[in-house]
mmCIF file of N, CA and C in Angstrom:
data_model
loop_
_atom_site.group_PDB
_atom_site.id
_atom_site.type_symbol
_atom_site.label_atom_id
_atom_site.label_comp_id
_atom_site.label_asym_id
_atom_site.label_seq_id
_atom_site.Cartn_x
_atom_site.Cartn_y
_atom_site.Cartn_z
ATOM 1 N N UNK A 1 -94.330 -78.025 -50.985
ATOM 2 C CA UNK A 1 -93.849 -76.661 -50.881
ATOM 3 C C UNK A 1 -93.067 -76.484 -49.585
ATOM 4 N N UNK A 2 -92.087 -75.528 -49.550
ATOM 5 C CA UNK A 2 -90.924 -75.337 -48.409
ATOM 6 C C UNK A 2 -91.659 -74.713 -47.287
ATOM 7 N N UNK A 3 -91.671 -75.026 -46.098
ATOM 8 C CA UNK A 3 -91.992 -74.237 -45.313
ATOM 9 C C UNK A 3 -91.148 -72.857 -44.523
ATOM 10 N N UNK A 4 -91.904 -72.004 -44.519
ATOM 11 C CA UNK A 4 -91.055 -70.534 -44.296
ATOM 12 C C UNK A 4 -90.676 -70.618 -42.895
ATOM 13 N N UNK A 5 -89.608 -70.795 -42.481
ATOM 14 C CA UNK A 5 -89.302 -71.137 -40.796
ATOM 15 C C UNK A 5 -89.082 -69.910 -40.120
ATOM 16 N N UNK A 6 -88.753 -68.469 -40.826
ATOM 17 C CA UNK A 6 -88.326 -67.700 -40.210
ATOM 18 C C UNK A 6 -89.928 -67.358 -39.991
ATOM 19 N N UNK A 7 -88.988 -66.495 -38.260
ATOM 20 C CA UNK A 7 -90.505 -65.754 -37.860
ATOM 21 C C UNK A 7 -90.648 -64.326 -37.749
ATOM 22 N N UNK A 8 -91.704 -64.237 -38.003
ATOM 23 C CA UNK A 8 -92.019 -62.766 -38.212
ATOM 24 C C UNK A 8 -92.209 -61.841 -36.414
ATOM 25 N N UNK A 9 -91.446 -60.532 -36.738
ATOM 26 C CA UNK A 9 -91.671 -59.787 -35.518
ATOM 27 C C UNK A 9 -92.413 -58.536 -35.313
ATOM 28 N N UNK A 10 -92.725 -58.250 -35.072
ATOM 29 C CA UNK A 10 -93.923 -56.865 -34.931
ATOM 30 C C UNK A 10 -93.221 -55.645 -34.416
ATOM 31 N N UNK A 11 -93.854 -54.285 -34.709
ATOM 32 C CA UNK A 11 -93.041 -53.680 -34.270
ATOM 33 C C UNK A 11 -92.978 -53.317 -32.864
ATOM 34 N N UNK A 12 -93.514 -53.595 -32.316
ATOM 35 C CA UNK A 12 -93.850 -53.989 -30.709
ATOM 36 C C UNK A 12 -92.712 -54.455 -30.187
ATOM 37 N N UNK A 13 -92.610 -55.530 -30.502
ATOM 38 C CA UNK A 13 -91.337 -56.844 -30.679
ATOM 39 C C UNK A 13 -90.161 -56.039 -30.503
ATOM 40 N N UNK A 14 -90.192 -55.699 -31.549
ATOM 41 C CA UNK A 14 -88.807 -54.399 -32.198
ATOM 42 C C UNK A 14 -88.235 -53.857 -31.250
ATOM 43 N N UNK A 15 -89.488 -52.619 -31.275
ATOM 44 C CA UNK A 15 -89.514 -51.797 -30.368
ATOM 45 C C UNK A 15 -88.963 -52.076 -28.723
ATOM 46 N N UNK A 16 -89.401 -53.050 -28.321
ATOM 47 C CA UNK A 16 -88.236 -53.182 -27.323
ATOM 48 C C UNK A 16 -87.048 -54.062 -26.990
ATOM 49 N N UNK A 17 -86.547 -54.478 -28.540
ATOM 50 C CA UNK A 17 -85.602 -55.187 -28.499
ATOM 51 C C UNK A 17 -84.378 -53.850 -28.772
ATOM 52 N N UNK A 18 -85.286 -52.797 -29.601
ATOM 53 C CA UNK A 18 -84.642 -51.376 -29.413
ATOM 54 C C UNK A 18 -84.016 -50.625 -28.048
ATOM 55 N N UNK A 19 -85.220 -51.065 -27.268
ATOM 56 C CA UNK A 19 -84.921 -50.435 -25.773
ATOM 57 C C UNK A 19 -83.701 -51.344 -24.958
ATOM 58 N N UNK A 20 -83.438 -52.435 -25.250
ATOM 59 C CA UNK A 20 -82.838 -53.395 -24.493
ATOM 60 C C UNK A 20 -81.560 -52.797 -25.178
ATOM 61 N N UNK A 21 -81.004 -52.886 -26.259
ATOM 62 C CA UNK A 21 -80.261 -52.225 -27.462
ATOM 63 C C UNK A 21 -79.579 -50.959 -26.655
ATOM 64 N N UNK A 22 -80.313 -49.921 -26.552
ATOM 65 C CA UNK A 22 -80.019 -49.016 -26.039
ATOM 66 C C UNK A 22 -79.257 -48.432 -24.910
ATOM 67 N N UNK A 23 -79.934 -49.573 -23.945
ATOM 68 C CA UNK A 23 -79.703 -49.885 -22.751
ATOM 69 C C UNK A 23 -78.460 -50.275 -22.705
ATOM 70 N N UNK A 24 -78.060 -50.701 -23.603
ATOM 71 C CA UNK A 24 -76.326 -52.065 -23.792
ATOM 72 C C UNK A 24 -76.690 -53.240 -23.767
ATOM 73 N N UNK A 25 -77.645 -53.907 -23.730
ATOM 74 C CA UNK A 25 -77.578 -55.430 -23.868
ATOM 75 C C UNK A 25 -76.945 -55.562 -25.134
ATOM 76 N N UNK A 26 -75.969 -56.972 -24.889
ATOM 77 C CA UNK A 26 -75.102 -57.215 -25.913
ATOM 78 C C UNK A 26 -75.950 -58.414 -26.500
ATOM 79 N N UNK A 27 -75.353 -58.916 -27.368
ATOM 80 C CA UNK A 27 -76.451 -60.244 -28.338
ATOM 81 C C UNK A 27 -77.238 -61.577 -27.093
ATOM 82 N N UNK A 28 -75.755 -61.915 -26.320
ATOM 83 C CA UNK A 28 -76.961 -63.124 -25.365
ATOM 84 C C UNK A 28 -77.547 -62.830 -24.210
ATOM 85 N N UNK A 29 -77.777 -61.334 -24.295
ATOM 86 C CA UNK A 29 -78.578 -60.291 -23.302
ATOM 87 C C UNK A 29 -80.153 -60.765 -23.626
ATOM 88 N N UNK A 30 -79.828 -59.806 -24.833
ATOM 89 C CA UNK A 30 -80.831 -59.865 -25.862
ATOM 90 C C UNK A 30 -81.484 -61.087 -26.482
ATOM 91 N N UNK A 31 -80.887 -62.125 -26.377
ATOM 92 C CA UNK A 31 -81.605 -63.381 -27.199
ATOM 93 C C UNK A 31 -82.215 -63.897 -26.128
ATOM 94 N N UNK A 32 -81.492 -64.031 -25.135
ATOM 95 C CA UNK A 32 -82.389 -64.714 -23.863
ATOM 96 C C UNK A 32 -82.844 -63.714 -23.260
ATOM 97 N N UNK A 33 -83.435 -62.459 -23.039
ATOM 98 C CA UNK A 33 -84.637 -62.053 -22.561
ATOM 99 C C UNK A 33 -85.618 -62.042 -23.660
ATOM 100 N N UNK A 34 -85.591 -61.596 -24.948
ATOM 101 C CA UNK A 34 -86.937 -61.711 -25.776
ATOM 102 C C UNK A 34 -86.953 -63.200 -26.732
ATOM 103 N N UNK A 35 -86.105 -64.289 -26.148
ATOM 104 C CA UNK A 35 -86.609 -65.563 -27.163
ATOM 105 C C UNK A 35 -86.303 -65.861 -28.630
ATOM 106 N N UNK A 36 -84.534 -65.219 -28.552
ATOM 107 C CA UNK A 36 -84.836 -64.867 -30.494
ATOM 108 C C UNK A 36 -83.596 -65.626 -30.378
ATOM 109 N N UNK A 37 -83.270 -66.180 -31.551
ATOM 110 C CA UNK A 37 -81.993 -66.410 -31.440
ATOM 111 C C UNK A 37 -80.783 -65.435 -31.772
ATOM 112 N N UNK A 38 -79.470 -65.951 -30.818
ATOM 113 C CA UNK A 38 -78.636 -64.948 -30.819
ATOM 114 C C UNK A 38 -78.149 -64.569 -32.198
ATOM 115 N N UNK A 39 -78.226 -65.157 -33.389
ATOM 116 C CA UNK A 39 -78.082 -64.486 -34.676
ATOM 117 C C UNK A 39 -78.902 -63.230 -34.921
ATOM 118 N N UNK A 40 -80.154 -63.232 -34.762
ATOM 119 C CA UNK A 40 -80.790 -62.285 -34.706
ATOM 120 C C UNK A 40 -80.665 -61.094 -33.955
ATOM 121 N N UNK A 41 -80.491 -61.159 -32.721
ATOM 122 C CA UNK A 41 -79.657 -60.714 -31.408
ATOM 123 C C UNK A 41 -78.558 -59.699 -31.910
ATOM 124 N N UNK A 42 -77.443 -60.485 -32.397
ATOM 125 C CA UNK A 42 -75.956 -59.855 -33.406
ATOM 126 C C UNK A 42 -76.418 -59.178 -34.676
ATOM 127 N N UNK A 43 -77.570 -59.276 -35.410
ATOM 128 C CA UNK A 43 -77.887 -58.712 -36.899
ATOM 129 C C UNK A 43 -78.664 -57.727 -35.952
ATOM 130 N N UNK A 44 -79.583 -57.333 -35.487
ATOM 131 C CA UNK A 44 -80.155 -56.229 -35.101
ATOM 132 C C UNK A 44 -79.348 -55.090 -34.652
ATOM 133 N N UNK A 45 -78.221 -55.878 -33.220
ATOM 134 C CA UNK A 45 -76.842 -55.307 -32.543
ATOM 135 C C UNK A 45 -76.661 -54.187 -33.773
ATOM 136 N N UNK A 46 -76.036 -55.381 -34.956
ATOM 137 C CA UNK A 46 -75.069 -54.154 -36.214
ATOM 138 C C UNK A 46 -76.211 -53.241 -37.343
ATOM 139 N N UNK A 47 -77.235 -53.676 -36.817
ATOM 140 C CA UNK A 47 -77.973 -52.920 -37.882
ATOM 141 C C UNK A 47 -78.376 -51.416 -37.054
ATOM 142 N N UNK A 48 -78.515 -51.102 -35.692
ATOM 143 C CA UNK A 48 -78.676 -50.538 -34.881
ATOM 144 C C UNK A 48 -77.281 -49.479 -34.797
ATOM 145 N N UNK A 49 -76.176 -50.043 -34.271
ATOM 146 C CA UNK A 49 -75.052 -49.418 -34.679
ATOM 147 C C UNK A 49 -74.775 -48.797 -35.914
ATOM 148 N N UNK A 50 -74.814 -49.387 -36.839
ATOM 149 C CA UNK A 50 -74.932 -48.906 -38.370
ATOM 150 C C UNK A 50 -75.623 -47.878 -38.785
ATOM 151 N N UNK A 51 -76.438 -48.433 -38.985
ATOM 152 C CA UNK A 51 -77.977 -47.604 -39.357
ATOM 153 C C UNK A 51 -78.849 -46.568 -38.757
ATOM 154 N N UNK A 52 -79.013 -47.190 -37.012
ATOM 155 C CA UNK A 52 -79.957 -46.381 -36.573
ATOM 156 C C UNK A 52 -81.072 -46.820 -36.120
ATOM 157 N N UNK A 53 -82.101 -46.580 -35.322
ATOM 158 C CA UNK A 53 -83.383 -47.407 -35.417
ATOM 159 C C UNK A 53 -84.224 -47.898 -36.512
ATOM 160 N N UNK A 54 -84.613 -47.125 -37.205
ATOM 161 C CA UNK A 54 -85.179 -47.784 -38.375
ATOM 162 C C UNK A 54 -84.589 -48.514 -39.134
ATOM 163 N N UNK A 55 -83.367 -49.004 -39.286
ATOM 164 C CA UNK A 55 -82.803 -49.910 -39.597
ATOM 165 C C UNK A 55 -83.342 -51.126 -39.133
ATOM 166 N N UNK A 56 -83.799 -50.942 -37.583
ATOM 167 C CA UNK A 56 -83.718 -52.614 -36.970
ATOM 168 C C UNK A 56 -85.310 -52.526 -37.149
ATOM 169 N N UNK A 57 -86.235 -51.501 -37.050
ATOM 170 C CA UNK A 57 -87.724 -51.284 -37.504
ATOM 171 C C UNK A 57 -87.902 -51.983 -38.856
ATOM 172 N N UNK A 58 -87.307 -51.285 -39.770
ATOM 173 C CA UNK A 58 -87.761 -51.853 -41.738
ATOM 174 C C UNK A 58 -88.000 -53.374 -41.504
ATOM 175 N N UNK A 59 -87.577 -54.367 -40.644
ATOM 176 C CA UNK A 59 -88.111 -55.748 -41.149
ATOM 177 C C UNK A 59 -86.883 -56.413 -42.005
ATOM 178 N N UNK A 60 -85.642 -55.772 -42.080
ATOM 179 C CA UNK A 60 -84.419 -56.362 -42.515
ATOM 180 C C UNK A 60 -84.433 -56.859 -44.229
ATOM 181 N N UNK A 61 -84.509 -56.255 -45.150
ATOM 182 C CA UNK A 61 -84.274 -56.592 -46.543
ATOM 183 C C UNK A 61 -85.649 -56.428 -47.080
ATOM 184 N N UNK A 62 -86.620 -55.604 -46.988
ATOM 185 C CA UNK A 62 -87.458 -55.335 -47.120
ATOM 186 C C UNK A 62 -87.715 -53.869 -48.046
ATOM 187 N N UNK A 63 -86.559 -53.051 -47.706
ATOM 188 C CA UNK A 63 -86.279 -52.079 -48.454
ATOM 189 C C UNK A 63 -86.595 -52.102 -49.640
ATOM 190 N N UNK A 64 -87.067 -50.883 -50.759
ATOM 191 C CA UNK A 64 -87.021 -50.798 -51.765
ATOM 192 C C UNK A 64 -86.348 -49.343 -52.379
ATOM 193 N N UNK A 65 -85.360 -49.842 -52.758
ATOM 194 C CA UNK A 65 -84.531 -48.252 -53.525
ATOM 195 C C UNK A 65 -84.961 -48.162 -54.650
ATOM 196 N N UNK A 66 -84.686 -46.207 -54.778
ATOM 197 C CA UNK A 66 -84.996 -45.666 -56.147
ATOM 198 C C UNK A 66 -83.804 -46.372 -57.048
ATOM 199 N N UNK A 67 -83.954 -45.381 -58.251
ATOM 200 C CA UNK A 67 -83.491 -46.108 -59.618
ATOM 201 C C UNK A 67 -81.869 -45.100 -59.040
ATOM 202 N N UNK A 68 -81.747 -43.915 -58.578
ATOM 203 C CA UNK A 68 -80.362 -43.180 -58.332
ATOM 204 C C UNK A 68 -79.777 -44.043 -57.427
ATOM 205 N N UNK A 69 -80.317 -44.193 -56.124
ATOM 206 C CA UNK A 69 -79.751 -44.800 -55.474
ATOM 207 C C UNK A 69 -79.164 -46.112 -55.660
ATOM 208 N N UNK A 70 -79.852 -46.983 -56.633
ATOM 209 C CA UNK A 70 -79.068 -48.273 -56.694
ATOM 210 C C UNK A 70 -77.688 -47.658 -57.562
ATOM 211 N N UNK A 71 -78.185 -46.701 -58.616
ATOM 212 C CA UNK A 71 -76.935 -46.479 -59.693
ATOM 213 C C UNK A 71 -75.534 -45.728 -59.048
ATOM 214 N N UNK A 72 -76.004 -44.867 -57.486
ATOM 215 C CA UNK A 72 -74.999 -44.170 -57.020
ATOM 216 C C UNK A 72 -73.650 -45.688 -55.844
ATOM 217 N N UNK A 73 -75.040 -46.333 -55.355
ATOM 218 C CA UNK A 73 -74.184 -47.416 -55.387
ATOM 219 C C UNK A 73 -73.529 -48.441 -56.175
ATOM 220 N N UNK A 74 -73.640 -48.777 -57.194
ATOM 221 C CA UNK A 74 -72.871 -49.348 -58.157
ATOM 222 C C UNK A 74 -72.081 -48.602 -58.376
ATOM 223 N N UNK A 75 -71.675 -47.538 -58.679
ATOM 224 C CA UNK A 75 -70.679 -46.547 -58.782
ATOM 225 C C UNK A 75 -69.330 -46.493 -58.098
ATOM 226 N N UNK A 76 -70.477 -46.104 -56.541
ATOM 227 C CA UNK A 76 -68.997 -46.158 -55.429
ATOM 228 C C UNK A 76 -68.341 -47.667 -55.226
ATOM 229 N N UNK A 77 -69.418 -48.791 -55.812
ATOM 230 C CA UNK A 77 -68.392 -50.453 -55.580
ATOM 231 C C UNK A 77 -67.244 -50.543 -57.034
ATOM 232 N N UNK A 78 -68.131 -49.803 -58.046
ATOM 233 C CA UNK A 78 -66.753 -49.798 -58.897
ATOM 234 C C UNK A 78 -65.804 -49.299 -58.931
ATOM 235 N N UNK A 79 -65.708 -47.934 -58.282
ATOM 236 C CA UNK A 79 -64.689 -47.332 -57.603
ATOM 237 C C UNK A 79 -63.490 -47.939 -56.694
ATOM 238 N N UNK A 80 -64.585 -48.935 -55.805
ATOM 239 C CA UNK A 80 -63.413 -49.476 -54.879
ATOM 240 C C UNK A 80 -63.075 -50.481 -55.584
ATOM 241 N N UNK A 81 -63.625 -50.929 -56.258
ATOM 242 C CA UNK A 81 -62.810 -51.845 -56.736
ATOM 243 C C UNK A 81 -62.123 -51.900 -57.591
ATOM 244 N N UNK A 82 -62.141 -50.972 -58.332
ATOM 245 C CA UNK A 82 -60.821 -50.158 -59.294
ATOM 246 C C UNK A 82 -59.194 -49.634 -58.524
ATOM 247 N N UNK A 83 -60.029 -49.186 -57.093
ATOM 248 C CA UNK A 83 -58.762 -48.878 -56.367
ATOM 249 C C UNK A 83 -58.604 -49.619 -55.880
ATOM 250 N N UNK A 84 -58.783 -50.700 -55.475
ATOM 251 C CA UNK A 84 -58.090 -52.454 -54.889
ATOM 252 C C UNK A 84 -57.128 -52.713 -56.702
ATOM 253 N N UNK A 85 -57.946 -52.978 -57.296
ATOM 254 C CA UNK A 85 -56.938 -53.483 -58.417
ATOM 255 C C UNK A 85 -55.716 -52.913 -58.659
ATOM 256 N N UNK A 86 -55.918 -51.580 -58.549
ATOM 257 C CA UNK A 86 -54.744 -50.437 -58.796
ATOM 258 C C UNK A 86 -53.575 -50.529 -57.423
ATOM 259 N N UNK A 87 -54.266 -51.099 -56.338
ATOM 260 C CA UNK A 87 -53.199 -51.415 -54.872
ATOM 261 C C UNK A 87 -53.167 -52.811 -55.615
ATOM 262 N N UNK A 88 -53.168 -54.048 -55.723
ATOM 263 C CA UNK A 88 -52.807 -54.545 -55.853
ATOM 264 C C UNK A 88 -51.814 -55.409 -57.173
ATOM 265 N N UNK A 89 -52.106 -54.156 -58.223
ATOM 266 C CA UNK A 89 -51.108 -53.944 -59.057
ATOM 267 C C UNK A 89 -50.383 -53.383 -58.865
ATOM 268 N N UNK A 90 -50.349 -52.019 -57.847
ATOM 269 C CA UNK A 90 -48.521 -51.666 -57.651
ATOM 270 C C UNK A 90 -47.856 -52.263 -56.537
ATOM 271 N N UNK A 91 -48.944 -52.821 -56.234
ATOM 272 C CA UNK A 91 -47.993 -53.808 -54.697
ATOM 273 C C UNK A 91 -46.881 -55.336 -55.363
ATOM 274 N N UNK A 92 -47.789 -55.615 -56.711
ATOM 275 C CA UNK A 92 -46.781 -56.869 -57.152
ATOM 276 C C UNK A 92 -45.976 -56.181 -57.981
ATOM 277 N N UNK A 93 -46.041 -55.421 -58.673
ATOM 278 C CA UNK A 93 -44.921 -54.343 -59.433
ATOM 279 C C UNK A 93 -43.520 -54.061 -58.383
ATOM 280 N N UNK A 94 -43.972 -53.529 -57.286
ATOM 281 C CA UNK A 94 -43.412 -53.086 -56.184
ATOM 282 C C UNK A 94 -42.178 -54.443 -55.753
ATOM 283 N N UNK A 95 -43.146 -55.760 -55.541
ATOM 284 C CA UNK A 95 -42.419 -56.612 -54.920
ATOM 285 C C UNK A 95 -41.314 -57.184 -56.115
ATOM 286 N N UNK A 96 -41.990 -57.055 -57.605
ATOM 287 C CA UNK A 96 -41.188 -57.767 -58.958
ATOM 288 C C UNK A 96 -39.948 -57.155 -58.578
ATOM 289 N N UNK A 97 -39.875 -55.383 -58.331
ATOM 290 C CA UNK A 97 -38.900 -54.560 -59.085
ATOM 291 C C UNK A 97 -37.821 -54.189 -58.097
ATOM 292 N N UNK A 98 -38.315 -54.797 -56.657
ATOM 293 C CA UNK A 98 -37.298 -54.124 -55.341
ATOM 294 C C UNK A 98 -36.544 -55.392 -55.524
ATOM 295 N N UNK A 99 -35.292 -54.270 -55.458
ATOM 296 C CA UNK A 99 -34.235 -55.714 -55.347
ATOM 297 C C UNK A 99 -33.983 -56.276 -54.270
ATOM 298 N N UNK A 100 -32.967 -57.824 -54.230
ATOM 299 C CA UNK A 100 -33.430 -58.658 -53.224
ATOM 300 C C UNK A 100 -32.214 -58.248 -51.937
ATOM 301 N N UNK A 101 -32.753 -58.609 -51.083
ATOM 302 C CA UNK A 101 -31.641 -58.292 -49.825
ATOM 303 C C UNK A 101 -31.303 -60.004 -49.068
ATOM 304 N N UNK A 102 -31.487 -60.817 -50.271
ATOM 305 C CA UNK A 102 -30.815 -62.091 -49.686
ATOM 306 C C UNK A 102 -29.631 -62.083 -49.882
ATOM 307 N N UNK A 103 -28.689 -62.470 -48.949
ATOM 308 C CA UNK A 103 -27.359 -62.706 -49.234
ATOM 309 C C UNK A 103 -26.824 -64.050 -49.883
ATOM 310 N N UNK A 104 -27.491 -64.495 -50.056
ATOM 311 C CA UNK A 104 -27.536 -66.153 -50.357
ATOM 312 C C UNK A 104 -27.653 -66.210 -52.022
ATOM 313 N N UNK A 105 -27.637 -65.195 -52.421
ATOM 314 C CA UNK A 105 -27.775 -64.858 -54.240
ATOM 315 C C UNK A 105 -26.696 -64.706 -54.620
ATOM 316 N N UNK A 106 -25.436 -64.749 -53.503
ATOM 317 C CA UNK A 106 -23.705 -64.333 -54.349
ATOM 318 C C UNK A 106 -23.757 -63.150 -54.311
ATOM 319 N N UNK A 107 -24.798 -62.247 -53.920
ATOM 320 C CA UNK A 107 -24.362 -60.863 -54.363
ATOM 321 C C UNK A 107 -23.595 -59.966 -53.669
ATOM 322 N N UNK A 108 -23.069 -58.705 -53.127
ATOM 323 C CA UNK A 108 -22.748 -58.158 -52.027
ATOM 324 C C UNK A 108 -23.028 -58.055 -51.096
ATOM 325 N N UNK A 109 -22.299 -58.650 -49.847
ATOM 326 C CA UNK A 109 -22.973 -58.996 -48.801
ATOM 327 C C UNK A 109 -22.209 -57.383 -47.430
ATOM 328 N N UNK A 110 -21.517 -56.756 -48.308
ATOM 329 C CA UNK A 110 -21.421 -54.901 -47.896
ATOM 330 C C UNK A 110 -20.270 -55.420 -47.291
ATOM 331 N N UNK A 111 -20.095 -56.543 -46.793
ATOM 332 C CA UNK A 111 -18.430 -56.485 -45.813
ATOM 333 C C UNK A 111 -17.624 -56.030 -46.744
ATOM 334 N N UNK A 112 -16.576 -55.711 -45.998
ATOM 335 C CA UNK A 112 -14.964 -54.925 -46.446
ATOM 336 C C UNK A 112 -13.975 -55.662 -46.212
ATOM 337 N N UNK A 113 -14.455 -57.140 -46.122
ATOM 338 C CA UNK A 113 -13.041 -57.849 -46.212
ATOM 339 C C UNK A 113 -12.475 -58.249 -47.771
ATOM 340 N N UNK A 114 -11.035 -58.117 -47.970
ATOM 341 C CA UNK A 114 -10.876 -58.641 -48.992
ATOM 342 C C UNK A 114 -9.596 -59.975 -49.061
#
């Protein structure tokens, strides 16, 4: 069986990796005064910024959402991603249909010599 390498932190732990946080320690502030590595350090950083304290409290993916909330998020990702498709269908439409400004096609190159 795999052994579980990650380690578990308390909210103790947390709690003043919160205060250091607060303070401004940036990630290798933070990894080398409480012993964590600086990945952890940078994921707390943005979960803190993001979120808020209890963000970096919950224990990181531990969450459990209601049945609305997962459905209100599926929603807003299909959304964006309906409006990415829709930018990136009129952006190649856009590039098919503008005509070209190479001069190298024979075409009018606007001089007035004849």
């Amino acid at each position: 069986m795999r052994e579980d390498r990650r380690r578990r932190y308390d909210d103790g732990f947390r709690r003043e990796a919160l205060e250091l946080i607060k303070s401004g320690a940036g990630k290798d502030t933070l990894a080398r005064r409480l012993a964590i590595p600086v990945y952890t350090a940078r994921s707390w950083i943005r979960l803190y910024r993001s979120n808020g304290e209890e963000a970096v409290m919950g224990g990181g993916g531990s969450r459990r959402y209601d049945w609305e909330t997962k459905v209100a998020y599926l929603k807003a990702k299909v959304a964006y991603l309906e409006k990415l498709r829709a930018l990136r269908a009129s952006k190649s439409r856009g590039a098919s249909e503008a005509p070209s400004s190479d001069c190298s096609q024979g075409g009018d190159t606007g001089s007035a010599t004849s």
